[in-house]
GROMACS .gro file of C-alpha atoms in nm:
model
  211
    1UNK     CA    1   8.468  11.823  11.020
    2UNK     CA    2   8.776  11.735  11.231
    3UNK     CA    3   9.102  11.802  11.010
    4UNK     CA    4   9.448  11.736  11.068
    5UNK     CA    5   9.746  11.858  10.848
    6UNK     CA    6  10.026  11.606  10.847
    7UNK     CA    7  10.385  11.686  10.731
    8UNK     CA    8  10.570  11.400  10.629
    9UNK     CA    9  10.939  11.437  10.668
   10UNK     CA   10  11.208  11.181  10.678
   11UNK     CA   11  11.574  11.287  10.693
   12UNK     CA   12  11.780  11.045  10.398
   13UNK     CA   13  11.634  11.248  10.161
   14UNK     CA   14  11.817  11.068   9.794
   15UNK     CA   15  11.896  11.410   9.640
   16UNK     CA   16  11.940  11.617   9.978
   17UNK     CA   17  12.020  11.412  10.320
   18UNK     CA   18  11.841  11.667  10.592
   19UNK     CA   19  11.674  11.869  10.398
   20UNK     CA   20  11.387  11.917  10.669
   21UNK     CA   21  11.627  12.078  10.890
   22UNK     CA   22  11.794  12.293  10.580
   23UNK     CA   23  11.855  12.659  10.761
   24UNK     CA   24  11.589  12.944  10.572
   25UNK     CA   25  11.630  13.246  10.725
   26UNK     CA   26  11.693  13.139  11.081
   27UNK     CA   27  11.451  12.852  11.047
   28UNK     CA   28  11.495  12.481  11.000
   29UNK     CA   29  11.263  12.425  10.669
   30UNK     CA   30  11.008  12.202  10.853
   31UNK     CA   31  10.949  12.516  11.104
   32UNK     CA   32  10.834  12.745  10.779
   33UNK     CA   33  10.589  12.436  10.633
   34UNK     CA   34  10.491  12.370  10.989
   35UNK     CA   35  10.361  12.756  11.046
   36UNK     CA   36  10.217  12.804  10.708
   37UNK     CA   37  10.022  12.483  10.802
   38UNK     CA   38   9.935  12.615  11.117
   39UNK     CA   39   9.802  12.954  10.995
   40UNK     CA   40   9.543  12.756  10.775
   41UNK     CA   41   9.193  12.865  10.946
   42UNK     CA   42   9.024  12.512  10.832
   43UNK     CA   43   9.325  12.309  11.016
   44UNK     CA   44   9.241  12.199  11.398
   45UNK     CA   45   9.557  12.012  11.441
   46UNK     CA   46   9.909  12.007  11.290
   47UNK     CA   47  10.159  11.744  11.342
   48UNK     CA   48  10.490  11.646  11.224
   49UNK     CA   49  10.537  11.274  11.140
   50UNK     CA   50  10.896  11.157  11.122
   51UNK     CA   51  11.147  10.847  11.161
   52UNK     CA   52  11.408  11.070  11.269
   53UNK     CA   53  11.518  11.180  11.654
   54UNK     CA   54  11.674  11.501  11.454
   55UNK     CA   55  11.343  11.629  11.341
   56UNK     CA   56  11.163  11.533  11.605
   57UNK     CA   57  11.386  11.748  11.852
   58UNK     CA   58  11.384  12.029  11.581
   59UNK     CA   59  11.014  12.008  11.598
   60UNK     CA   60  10.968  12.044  11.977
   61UNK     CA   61  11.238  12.337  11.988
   62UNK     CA   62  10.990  12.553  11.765
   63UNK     CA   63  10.692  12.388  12.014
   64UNK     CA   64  10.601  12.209  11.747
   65UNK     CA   65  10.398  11.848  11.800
   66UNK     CA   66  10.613  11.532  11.641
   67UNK     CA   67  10.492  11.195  11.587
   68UNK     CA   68  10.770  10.932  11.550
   69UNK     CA   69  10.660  10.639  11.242
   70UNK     CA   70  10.831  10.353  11.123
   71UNK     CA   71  11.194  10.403  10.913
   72UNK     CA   72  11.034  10.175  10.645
   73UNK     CA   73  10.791  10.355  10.458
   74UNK     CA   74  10.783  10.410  10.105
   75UNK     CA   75  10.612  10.706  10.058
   76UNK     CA   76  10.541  10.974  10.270
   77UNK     CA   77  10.161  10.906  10.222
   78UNK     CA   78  10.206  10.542  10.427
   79UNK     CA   79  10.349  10.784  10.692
   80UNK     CA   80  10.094  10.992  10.672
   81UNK     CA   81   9.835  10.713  10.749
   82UNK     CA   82  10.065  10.516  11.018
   83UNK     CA   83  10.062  10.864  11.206
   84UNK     CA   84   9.624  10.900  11.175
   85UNK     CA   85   9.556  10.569  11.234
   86UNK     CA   86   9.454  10.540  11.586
   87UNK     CA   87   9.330  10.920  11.521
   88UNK     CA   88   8.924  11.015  11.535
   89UNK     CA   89   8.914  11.271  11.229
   90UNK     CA   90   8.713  11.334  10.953
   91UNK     CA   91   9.021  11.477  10.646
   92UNK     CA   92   9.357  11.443  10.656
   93UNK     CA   93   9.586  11.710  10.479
   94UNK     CA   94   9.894  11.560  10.326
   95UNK     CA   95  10.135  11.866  10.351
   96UNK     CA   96  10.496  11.794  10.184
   97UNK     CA   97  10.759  11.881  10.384
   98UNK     CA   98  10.937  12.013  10.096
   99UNK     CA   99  10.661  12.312  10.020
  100UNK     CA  100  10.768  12.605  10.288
  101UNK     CA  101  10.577  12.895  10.069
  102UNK     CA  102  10.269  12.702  10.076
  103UNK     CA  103   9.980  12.930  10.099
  104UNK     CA  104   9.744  12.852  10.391
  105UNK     CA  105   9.484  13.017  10.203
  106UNK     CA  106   9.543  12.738   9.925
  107UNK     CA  107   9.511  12.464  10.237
  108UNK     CA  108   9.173  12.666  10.302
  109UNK     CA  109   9.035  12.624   9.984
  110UNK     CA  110   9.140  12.249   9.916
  111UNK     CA  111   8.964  12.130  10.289
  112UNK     CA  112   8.665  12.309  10.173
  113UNK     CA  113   8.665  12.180   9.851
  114UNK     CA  114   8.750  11.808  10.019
  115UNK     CA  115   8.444  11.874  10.206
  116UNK     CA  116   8.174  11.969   9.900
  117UNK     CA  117   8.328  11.681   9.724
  118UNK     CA  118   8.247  11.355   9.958
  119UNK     CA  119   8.492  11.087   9.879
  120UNK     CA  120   8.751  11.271   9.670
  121UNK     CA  121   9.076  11.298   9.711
  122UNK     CA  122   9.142  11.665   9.661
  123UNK     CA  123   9.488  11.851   9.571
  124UNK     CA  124   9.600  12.199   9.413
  125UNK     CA  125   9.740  12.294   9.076
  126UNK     CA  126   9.913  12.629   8.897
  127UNK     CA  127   9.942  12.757   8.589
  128UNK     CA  128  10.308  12.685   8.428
  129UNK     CA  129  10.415  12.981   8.208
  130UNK     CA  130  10.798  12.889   8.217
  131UNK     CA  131  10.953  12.708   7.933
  132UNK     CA  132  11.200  12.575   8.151
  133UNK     CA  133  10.972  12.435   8.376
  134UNK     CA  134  10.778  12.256   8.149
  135UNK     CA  135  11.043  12.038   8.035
  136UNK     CA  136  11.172  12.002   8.400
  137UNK     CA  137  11.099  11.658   8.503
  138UNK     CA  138  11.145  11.763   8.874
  139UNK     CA  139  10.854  11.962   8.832
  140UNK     CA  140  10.500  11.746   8.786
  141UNK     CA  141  10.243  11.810   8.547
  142UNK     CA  142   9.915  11.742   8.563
  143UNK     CA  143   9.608  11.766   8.316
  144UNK     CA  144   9.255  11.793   8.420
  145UNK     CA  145   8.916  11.697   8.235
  146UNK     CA  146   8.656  12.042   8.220
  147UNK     CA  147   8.527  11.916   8.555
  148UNK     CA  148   8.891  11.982   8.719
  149UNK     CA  149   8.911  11.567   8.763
  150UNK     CA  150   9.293  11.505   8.737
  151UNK     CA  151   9.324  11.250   8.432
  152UNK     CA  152   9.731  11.215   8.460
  153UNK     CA  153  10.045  11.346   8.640
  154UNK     CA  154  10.367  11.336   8.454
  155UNK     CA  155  10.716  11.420   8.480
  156UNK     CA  156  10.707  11.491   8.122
  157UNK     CA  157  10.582  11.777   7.953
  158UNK     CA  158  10.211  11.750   7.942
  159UNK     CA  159  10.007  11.818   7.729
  160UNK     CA  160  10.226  11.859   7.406
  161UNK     CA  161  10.270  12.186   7.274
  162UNK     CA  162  10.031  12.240   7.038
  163UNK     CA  163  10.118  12.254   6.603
  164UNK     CA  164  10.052  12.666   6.568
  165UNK     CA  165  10.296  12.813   6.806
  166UNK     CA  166  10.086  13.151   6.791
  167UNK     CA  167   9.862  12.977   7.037
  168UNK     CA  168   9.978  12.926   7.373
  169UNK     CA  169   9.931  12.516   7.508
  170UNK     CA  170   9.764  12.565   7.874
  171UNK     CA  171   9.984  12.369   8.121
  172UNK     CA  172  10.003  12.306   8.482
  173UNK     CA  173  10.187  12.230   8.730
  174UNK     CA  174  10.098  11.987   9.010
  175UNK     CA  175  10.124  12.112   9.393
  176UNK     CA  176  10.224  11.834   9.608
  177UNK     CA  177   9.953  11.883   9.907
  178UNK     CA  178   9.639  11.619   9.945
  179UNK     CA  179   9.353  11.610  10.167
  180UNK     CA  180   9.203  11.250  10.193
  181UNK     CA  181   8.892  11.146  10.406
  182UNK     CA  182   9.048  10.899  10.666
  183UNK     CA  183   8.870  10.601  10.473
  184UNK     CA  184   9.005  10.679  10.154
  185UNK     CA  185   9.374  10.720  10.257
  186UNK     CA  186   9.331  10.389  10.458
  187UNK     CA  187   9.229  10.203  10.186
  188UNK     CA  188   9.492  10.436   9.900
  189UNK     CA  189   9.775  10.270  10.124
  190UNK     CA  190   9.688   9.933  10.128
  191UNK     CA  191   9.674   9.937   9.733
  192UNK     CA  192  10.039   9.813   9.596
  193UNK     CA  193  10.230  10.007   9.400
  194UNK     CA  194  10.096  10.038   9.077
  195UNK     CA  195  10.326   9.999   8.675
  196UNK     CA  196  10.186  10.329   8.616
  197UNK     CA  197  10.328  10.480   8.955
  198UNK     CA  198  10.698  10.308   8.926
  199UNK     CA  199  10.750  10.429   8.613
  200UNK     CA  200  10.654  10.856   8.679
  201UNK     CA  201  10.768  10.773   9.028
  202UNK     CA  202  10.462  10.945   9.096
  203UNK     CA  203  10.233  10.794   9.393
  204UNK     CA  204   9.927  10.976   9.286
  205UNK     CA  205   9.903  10.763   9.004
  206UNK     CA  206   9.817  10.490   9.203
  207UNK     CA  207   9.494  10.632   9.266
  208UNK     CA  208   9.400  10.706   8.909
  209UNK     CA  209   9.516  10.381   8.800
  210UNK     CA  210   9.282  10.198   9.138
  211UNK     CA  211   9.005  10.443   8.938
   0.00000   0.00000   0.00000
């Protein structure tokens, strides 16, 4: 299957205005998710897609490929898809700009997941072991049916810790990378935002409440 790996990344960030181009260790921050990215074996293709003539340049210092998109989007999936759309491939890998010590071994597994699982939209999860954390609305939760099937993402702690505190409530946190076939994402986007969605400020949701 043809794959691409997409990293959305706009530069008015709300809580940190050019974060993409933040300075880790020598590197702007889209440079580290762009080479983790690239060192996935599954990936054929890696681009950056970006409203911003900042990150762009940044980009093609580190010969890096940039595709410019629209200033209006939403959500950094609808940049995602403006960015594919004239594109022939098969999965598209929704990388957040945000995640520079993402593993390319975990992009690995969720492509080859993506492609056992026809139709699915596939992402990644951890275990959460600190208490901190769990009560951290900046840090999304997730909880799965036995299949693996995510039933809900929440900022809030999920699920509730359970009545004998000798036993230890499973939780887990949600990692913000997605691989969509192209159909799916094209028809995810032209879905409106959903109550579900608005209120977690979680775009996921809008496929889990679309069922």
């Amino acid at each position: 299957m043809r794959t691409i790996a997409v990293i959305p990344s706009r530069f008015e960030s709300k809580r940190l205005p050019g974060k993409p181009l933040a300075n880790i260790h020598g590197k702007p921050l889209v440079q580290h998710v762009y080479e983790r990215a690239s060192a996935a074996r599954t990936v054929d293709r890696v681009v950056v897609a970006t409203d911003d003539e900042r990150i762009r340049a940044a980009v093609a210092a580190f010969g890096g490929e940039a595709l410019m998109s629209r200033a209006s989007h939403e959500s950094g999936t609808d940049r995602v898809a403006e960015a594919v759309s004239e594109m022939d491939v098969d999965l598209i890998v929704n990388v957040q700009g945000d995640e520079p010590l993402i593993d390319p071994k975990a992009i690995d597994e969720a492509i080859t997941l993506a492609e056992t699982t026809p139709g699915a939209i596939v992402s990644l999860m951890s275990p959460l072991t600190d208490e901190g954390s769990r009560n951290d609305p900046n840090v999304v939760k997730v909880v799965t049916d036995l299949r693996g099937f995510a039933l809900y993402f929440s900022r809030s702690r999920i699920p509730a810790p359970g009545r004998d505190p000798r036993r230890d409530t499973p939780c887990f946190q949600h990692i913000g990378l997605y691989v969509y076939p192209k159909s799916v994402l094209e028809r995810l986007t032209r879905l409106a935002p959903t109550p579900l969605e608005k209120t977690e400020r979680l775009e996921q949701l809008r496929a889990l409440e679309n069922g």
